[in-house]
XYZ file of C-alpha atoms in Angstrom:
599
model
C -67.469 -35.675 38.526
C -65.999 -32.464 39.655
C -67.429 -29.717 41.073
C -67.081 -27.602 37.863
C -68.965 -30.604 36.251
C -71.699 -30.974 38.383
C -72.625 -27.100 38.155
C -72.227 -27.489 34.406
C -74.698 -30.213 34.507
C -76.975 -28.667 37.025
C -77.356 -25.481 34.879
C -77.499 -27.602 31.241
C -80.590 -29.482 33.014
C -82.201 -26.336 34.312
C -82.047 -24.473 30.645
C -83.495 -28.187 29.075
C -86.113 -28.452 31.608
C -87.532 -25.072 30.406
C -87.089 -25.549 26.915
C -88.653 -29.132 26.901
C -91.322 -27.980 29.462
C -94.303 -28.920 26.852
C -92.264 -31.666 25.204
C -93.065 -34.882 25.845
C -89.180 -36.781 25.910
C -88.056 -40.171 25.544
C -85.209 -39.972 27.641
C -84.609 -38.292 31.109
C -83.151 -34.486 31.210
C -79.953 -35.611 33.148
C -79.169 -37.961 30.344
C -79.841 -35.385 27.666
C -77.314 -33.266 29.664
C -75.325 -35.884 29.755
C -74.722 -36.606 25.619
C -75.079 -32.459 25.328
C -71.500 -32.389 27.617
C -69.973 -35.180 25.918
C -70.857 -34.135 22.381
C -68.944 -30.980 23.146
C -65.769 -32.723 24.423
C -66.748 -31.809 28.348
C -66.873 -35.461 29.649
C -65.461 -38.571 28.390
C -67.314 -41.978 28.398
C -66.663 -42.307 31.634
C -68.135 -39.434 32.871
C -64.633 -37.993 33.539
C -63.977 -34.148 33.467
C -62.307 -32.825 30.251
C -61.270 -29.309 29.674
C -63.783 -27.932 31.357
C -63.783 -23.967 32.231
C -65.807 -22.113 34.331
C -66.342 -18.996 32.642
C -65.591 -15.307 34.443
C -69.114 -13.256 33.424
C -69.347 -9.761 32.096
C -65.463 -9.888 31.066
C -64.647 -7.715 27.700
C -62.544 -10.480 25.558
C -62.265 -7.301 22.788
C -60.829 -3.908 21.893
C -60.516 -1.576 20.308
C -57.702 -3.531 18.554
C -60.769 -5.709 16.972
C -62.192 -5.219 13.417
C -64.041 -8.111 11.747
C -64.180 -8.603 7.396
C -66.848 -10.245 6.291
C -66.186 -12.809 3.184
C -67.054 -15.054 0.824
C -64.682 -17.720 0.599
C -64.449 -17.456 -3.342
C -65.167 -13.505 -3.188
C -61.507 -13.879 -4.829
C -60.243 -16.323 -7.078
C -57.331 -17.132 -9.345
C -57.987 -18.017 -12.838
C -55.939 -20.177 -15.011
C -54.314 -18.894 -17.686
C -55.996 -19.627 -21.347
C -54.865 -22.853 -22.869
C -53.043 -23.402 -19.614
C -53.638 -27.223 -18.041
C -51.580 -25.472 -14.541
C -53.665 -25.810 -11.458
C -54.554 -22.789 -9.358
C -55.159 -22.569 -5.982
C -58.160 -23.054 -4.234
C -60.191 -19.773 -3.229
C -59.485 -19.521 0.143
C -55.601 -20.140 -0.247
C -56.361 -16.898 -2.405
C -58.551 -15.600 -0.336
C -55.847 -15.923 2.221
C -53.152 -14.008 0.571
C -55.153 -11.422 0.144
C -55.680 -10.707 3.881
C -52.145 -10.965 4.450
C -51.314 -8.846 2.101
C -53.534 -5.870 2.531
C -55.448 -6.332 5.939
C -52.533 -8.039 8.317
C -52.302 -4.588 10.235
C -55.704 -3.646 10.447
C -57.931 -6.393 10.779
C -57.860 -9.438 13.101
C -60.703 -11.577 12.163
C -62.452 -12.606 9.700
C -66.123 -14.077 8.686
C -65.720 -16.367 5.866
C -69.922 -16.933 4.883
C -71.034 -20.152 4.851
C -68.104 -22.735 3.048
C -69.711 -26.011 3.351
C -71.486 -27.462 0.331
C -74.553 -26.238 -0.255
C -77.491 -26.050 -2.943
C -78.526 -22.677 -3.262
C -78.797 -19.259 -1.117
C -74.919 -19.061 -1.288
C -73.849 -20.947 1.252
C -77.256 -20.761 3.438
C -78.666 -24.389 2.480
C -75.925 -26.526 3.695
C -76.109 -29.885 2.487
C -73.445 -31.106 5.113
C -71.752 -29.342 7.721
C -68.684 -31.472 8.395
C -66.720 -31.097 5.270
C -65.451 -27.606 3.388
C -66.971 -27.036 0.022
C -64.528 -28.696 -2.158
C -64.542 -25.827 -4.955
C -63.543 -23.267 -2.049
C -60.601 -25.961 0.028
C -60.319 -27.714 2.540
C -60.289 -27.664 5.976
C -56.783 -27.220 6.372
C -57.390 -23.961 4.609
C -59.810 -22.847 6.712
C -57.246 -23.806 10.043
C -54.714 -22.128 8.210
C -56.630 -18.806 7.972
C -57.731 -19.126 11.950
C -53.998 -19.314 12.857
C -53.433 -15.585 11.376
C -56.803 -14.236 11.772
C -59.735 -14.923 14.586
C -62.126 -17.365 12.894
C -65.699 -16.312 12.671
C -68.273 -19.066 11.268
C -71.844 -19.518 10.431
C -73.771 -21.655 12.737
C -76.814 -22.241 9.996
C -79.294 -23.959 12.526
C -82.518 -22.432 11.521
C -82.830 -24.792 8.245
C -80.778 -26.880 5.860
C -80.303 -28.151 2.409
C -83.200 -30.185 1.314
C -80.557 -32.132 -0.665
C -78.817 -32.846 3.031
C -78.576 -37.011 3.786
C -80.830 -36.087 6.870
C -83.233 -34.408 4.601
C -83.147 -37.555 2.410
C -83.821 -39.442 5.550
C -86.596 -37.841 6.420
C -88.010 -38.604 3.047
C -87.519 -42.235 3.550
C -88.121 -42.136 7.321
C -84.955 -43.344 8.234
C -82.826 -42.055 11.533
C -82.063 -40.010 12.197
C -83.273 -37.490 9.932
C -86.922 -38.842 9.743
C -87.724 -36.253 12.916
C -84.997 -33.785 12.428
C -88.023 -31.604 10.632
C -90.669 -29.672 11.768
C -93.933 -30.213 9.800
C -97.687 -28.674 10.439
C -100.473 -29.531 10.028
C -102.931 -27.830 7.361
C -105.501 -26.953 9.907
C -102.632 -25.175 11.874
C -103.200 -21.475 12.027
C -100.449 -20.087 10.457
C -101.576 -16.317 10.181
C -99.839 -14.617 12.924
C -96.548 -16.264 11.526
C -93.886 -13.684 10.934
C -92.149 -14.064 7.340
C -89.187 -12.970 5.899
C -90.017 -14.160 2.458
C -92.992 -14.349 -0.164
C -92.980 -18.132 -0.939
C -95.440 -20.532 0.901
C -94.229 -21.119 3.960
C -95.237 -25.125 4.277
C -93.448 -27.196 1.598
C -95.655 -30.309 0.492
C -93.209 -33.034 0.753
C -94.085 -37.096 0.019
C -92.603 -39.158 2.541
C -92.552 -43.300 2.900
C -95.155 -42.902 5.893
C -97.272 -40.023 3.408
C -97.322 -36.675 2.689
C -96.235 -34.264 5.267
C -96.052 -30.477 4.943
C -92.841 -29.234 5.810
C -91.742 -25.991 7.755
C -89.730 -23.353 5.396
C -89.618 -20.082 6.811
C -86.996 -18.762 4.375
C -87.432 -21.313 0.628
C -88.843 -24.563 -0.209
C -85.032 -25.551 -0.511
C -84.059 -24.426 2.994
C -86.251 -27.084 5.135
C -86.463 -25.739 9.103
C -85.201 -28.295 11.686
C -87.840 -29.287 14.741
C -85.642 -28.128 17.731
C -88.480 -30.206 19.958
C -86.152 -33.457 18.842
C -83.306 -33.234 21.421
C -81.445 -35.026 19.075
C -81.194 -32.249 16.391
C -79.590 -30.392 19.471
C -77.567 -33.130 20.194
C -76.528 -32.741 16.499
C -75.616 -29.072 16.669
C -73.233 -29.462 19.634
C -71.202 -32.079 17.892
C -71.134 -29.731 14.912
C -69.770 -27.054 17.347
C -67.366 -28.882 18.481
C -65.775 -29.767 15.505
C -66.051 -26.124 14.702
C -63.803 -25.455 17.249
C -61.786 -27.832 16.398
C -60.522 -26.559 13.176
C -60.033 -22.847 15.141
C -63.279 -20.876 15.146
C -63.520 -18.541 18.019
C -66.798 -16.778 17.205
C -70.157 -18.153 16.214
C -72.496 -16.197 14.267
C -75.902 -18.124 14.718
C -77.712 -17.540 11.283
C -81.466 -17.048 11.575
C -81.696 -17.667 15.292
C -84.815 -15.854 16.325
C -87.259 -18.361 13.788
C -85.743 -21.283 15.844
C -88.599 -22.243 17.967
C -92.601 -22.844 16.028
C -95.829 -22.906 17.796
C -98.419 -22.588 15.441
C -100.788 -20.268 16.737
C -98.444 -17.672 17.085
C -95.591 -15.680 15.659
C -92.957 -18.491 15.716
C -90.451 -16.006 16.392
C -88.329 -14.963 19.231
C -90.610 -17.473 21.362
C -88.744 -17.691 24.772
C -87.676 -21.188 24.190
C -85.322 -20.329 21.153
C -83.703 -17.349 24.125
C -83.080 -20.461 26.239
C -81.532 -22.205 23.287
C -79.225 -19.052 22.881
C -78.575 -19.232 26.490
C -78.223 -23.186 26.463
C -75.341 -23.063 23.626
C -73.581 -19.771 24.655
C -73.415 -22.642 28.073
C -71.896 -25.244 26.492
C -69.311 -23.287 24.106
C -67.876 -21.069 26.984
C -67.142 -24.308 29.098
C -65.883 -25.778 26.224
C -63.385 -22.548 25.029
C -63.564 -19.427 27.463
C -62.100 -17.618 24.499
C -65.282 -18.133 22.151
C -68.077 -15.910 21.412
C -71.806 -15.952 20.010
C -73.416 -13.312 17.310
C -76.871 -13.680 16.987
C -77.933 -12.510 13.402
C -81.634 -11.463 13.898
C -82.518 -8.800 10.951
C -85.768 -7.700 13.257
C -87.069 -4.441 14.799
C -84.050 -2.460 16.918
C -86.603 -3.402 20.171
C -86.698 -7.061 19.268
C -82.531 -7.288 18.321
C -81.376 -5.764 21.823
C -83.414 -8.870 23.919
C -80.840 -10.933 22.496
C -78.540 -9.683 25.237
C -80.277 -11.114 27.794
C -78.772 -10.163 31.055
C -75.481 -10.647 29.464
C -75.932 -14.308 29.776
C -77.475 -14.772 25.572
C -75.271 -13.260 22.761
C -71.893 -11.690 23.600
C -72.481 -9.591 20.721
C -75.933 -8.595 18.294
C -75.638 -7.078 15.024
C -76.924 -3.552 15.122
C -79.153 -4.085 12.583
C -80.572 -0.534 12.895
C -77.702 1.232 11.575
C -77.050 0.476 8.248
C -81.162 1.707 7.008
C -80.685 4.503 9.485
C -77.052 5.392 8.045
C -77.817 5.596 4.583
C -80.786 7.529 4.950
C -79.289 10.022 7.089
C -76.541 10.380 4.051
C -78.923 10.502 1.347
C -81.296 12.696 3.166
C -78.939 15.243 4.310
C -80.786 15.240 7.938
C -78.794 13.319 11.334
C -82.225 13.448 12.978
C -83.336 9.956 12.634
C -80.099 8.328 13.248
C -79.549 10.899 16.509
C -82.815 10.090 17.951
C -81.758 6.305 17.590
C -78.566 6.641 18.781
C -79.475 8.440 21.977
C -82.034 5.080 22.711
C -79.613 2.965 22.637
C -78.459 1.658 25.890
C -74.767 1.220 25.899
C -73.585 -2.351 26.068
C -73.398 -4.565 29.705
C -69.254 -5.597 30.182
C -69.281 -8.668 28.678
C -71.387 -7.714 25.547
C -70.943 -5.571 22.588
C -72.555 -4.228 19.446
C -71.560 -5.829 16.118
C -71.987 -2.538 13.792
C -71.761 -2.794 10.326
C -73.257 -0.731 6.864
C -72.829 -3.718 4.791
C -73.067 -6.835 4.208
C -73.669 -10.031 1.721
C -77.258 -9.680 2.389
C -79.168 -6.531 1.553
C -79.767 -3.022 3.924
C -82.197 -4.830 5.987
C -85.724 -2.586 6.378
C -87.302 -4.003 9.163
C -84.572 -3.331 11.197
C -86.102 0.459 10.244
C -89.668 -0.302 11.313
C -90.608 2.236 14.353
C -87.552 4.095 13.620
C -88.291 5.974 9.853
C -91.869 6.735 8.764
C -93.139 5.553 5.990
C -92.409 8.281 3.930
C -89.127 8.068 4.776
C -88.604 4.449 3.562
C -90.348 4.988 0.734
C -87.649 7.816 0.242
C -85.466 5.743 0.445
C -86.213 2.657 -1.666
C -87.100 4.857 -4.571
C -83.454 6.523 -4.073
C -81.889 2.867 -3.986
C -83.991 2.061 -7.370
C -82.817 4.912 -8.899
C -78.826 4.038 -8.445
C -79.603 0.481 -9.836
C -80.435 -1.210 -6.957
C -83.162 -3.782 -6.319
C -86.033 -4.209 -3.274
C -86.544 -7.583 -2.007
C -90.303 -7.886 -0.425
C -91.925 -9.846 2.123
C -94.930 -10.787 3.374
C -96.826 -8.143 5.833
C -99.777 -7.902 7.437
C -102.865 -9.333 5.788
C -100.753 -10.876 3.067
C -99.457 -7.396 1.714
C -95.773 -7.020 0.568
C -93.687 -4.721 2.217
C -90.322 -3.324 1.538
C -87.960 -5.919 3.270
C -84.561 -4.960 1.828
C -82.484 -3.118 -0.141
C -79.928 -4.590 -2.602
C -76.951 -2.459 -3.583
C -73.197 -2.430 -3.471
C -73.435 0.050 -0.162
C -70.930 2.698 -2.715
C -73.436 2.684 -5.686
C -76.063 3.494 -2.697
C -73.776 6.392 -1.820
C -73.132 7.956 -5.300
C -75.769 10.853 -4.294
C -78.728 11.778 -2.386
C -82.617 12.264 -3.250
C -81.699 15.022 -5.522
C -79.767 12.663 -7.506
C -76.369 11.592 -8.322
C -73.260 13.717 -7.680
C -69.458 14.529 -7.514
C -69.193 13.148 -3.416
C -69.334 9.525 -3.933
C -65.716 8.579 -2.426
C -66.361 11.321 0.461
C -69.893 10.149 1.693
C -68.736 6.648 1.279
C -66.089 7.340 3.533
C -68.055 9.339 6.036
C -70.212 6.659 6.133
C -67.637 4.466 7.446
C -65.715 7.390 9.877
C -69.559 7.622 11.748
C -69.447 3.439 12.210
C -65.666 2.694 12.819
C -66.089 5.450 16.087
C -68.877 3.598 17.391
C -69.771 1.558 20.416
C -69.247 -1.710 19.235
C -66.408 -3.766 17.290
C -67.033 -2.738 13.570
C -67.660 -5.258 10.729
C -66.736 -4.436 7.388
C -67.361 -5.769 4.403
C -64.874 -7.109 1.529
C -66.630 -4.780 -1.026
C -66.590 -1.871 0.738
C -63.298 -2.025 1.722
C -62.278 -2.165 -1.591
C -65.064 -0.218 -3.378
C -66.679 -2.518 -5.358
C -69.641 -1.518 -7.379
C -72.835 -3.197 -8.316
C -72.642 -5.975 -10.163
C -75.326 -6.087 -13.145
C -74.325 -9.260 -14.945
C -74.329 -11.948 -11.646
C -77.503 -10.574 -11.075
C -78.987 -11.445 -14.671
C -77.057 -14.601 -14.266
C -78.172 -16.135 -10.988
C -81.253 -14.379 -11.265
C -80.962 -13.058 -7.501
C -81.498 -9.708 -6.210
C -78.494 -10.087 -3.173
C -76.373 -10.980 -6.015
C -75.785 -7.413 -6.967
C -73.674 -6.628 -3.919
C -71.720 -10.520 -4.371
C -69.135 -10.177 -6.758
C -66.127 -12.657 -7.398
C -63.145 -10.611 -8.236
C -60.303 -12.601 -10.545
C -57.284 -11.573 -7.824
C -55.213 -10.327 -11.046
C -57.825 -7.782 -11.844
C -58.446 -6.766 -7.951
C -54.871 -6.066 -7.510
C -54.408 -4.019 -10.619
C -56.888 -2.232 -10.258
C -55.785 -1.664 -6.390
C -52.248 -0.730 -7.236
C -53.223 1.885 -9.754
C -53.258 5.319 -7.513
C -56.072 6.940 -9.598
C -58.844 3.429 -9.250
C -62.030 4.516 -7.430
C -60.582 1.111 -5.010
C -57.621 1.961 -4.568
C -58.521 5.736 -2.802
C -61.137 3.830 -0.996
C -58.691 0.918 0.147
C -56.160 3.678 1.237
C -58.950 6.020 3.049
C -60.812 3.124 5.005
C -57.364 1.822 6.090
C -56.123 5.126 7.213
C -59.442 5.214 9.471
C -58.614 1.660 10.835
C -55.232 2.303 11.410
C -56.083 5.527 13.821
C -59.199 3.585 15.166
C -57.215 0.914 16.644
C -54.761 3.112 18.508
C -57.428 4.984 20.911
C -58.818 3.835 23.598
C -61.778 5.995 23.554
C -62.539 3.696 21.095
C -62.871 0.309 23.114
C -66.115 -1.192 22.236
C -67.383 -0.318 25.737
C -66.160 3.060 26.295
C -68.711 5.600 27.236
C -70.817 6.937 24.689
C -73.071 10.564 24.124
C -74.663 11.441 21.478
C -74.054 15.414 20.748
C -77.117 17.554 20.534
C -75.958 19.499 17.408
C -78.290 20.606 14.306
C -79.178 18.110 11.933
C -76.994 18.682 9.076
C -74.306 17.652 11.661
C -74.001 14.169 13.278
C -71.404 13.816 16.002
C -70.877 11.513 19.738
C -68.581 11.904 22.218
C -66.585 8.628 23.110
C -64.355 8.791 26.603
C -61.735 5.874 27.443
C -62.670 3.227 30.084
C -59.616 4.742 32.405
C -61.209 8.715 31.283
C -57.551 9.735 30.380
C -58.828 9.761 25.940
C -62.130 11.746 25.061
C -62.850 11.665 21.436
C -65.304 14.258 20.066
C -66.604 12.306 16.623
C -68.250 15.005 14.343
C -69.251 14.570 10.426
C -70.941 16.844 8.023
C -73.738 14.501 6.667
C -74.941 16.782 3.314
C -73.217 18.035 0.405
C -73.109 21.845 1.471
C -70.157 23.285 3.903
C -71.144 23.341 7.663
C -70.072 25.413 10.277
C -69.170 24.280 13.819
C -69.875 26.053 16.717
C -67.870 24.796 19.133
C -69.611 26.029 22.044
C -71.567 23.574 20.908
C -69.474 21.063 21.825
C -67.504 22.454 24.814
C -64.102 21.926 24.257
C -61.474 22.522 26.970
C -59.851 25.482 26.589
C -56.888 24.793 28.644
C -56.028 21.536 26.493
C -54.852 20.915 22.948
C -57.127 19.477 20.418
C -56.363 17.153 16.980
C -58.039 15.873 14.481
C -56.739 12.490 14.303
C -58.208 12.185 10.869
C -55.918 15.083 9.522
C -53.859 15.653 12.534
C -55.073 19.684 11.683
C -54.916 20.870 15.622
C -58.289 22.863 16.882
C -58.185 26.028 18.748
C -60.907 25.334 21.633
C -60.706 29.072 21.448
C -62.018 29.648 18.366
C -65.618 30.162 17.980
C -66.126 28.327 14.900
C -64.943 25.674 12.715
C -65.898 24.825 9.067
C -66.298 21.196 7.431
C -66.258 20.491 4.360
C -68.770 18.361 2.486
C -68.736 14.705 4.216
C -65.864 15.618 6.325
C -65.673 13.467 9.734
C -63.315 15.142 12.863
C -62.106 13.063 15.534
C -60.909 15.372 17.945
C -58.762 14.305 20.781
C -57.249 15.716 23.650
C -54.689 12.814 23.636
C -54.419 11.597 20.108
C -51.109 9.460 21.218
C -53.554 7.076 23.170
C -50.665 4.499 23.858
């Protein structure tokens, strides 16, 4: 074994000896190390080296070339023609001409949701994670996509399908399955367990040894695995590895932070399911030096950023924060929240990154929120969301009450006014909203219905008789691309506008996911940071009028050089740093630049 090997090893033992430090184990740590490396191609049977890489820490493997959709495989679909017996092609053949046809110069990944078959949640109970769902493709789809776009795939390791074979064998009490599952007792004190749901959270479940009471932090259908069973690990690195295989470079691991149970306490973020983190960002960057981890944890801002680590967890956390904080600040006509926020954040080691998005498949996420808006703010908020046809999904709080957990909306139809009620700025706060994330620290993440504009959608919601459903519609790609060629469609300005914006974004370096950030100290019906290149030759001043009113901008305020030229690279309108004040208009966003040709 080489040198590289034996470190590998080394380290792989050190991260399972403090994960399994209460665990009593039926084999040696060495030998769990052991199957761990081989699972994920890094030894043969012979103990051989193979492709192993020692990876370079705190290296950027982004820029501000990188923007990430996020998709449902079938979010577009063909339909066959009435009375027609013609085949059509599968949804992610669709799904792929789509991106080539109206994202190939602007986006470079993507994150197709969960394709595997599955039995309810949308994707989130797999029932097995080797094979593509057949209605979607196959996996020579999915390869097909990754060798145009960067390939980013849900890790689902929190829970599975309770329709899964291993779930099945855990009813019989068969292997493997039969302690793949993490059951409690009903003695155990549950109280101080943190929930993200209303159900019960132990699922009675009759089993060929008796009845056992099975862990289910999110749904009676979505059983949680028992991470104290090295072999469910064992499991999850050969699952990465296939992964791989087929061409994923980043991993977005769903649900992470509920990983790890001790009854008794909060069962989540426990320090063993960091290790874990730590453990498998270990094995995939010896395995591909290319490949990254996202760690999807909708908790308190506070809670979200320890994912980091010391650069050695999550190359990347959703800033989970933002999208609440966002859409307040829009609806409220007041930057202060979202300023104060913004000037907490630390900026990101080299070798991390923010993942910041304002939408997604799931809901706005509230207790991302908690610490950050008051009450009465939230409560704002939701009643705003209710009142543009949205729906609140609860959970369970403190001494059993429910509390506001998200919001579900299409993130436009949350836009079309503010607490005084709807209005004519729709398009131009929607787009604001999306200028203010796309100049950012961080790599942005947008998704497929905002980029197109897609409204709330009533009828899926009465048909699956889910909240989240609202915000998942399944365009027929005839429709979509009528309705995107036709110049006057509410999708098509939005299409052209949030293109425009990704087009400029990826040609200035001030906007590398690690360039410096500031926030700008202006009044509250303005939001605005300052973002300066890496090599300090770009500063971009990023300014937006959050209310409905026209602002004024003092740009003392801001102190512009006098001695340089200024553009807006949104208008490409030059600024004279000599003039004392500048007006936007409702919604308008400036990026000012000293050097707007950044190449």
């Amino acid at each position: 074994m080489s040198d590289v090997a034996s470190l590998l090893k080394d380290r792989l033992i050190h991260q399972l000896a403090f994960i399994y430090a209460d665990v009593s184990l039926d084999d040696p740590l060495p030998t769990i190390a052991e199957r761990l490396m081989a699972s994920m191609g890094l030894a043969d049977t012979e103990g051989d080296d193979c492709n192993i890489t020692a990876p370079c820490p705190h290296t950027n493997l982004w820029s501000e070339q990188d923007v990430i959709l996020i998709t449902y495989g079938d979010s577009i679909y063909q339909q066959a023609a009435h009375g027609s017996d013609d085949s059509v092609p599968a949804p992610l053949q669709t799904l792929h001409g789509f991106l080539k046809r109206y994202c190939s110069h602007t986006i470079n990944h993507v994150h197709i949701l969960p394709f595997f078959p599955y039995s309810s949640d949308d994707g989130f109970s797999v029932i097995d994670y080797s094979t593509v769902n057949e209605a979607l493709g196959t996996w020579d789809d999915i390869e097909a996509i990754s060798e145009d776009f960067g390939l980013m795939v849900d890790l689902v390791i929190n829970h599975c399908s309770a329709r899964s074979a291993w779930f099945m064998q855990f009813v019989e009490q068969k292997s493997p399955g039969k302690d793949f599952f993490f059951t409690a007792e009903l003695t155990d004190d549950i109280s101080e367990v943190v929930r993200p749901r209303t159900s019960p959270l132990l699922r009675e479940t009759t089993t060929a040894t008796g009845v056992k009471e099975v862990w289910c932090t999110f749904s009676h259908d979505q059983v949680d695995f028992d991470f104290r069973n090295p072999e469910v690990l064992i499991a999850f690195a050969n699952i990465i590895r296939l992964y791989l295989d087929k061409g994923t470079r980043i991993f977005r691991l769903d649900a992470i932070a509920f990983l790890w149970k001790i009854p008794g306490t909060s069962c989540i973020n426990l320090p063993q399911t960091h290790e874990v983190v730590r453990l498998l960002r270990t094995l995939i960057e010896h395995a591909d030096p290319n490949a990254l981890i996202i760690t999807e944890t909708n908790i308190p801002n506070r809670e979200n950023l320890t994912y980091f680590g010391n650069a050695n967890e999550a190359h990347a956390i959703y800033n989970f924060s933002l999208p609440p904080l966002l859409v307040n600040t829009l609806l409220s006509g007041s930057s202060q929240y979202l300023k104060n926020w913004l000037m907490s954040m630390p900026p990101a080691q080299n070798g991390t990154f923010y993942f910041n998005f304002i939408a997604s498949h799931d809901g706005i996420g509230l207790r991302p929120a908690e610490g950050l808006l008051s009450d009465t703010e939230i409560n704002d908020l939701v009643n705003c969301i209710l009142k543009f046809g949205g729906r609140v999904g609860w959970r369970t709080g403190d001494n059993g009450k429910q509390k506001p957990y998200e919001l579900n909306i299409a993130l436009i139809d949350a836009l079309k006014g503010t607490l005084k009620g709807e209005d004519q700025w729709q398009i131009e706060r929607f787009i604001c909203a999306h200028a203010i994330m796309f100049g950012l620290e961080g790599v942005p993440g947008i998704y497929i219905h905002s980029l197109i504009g897609t409204t709330n959608d009533e009828e899926r919601v009465v048909h699956t008789g889910q909240n989240r459903s609202i915000n998942r519609h399944r365009w027929i790609d005839t429709a979509l691309i009528k309705e995107l060629d036709d110049v006057h469609s509410l999708h098509h300005q939005v299409l052209t506008q949030i293109t425009q914006l990704l087009h400029i974004r990826k040609a200035q370096r001030a906007f590398h996911p690690n360039a410096t950030q500031f926030t700008l100290q202006l009044r509250n019906e303005l939001f605005g940071y300052w973002r300066q290149s890496i090599d300090r030759k770009q500063s971009i001043f990023c300014i937006s009028n959050i209310t409905d009113e026209p602002q004024t901008l003092h740009l003392s305020d801001i102190n512009l050089i006098g001695t340089e030229q200024w553009t807006d690279l949104i208008s490409q309108n030059q600024i004279d740093a000599e003039e004392l004040e500048h007006t936007l208009q409702p919604y308008q966003t400036l990026w000012l630049t000293n050097q707007f040709d950044a190449d």
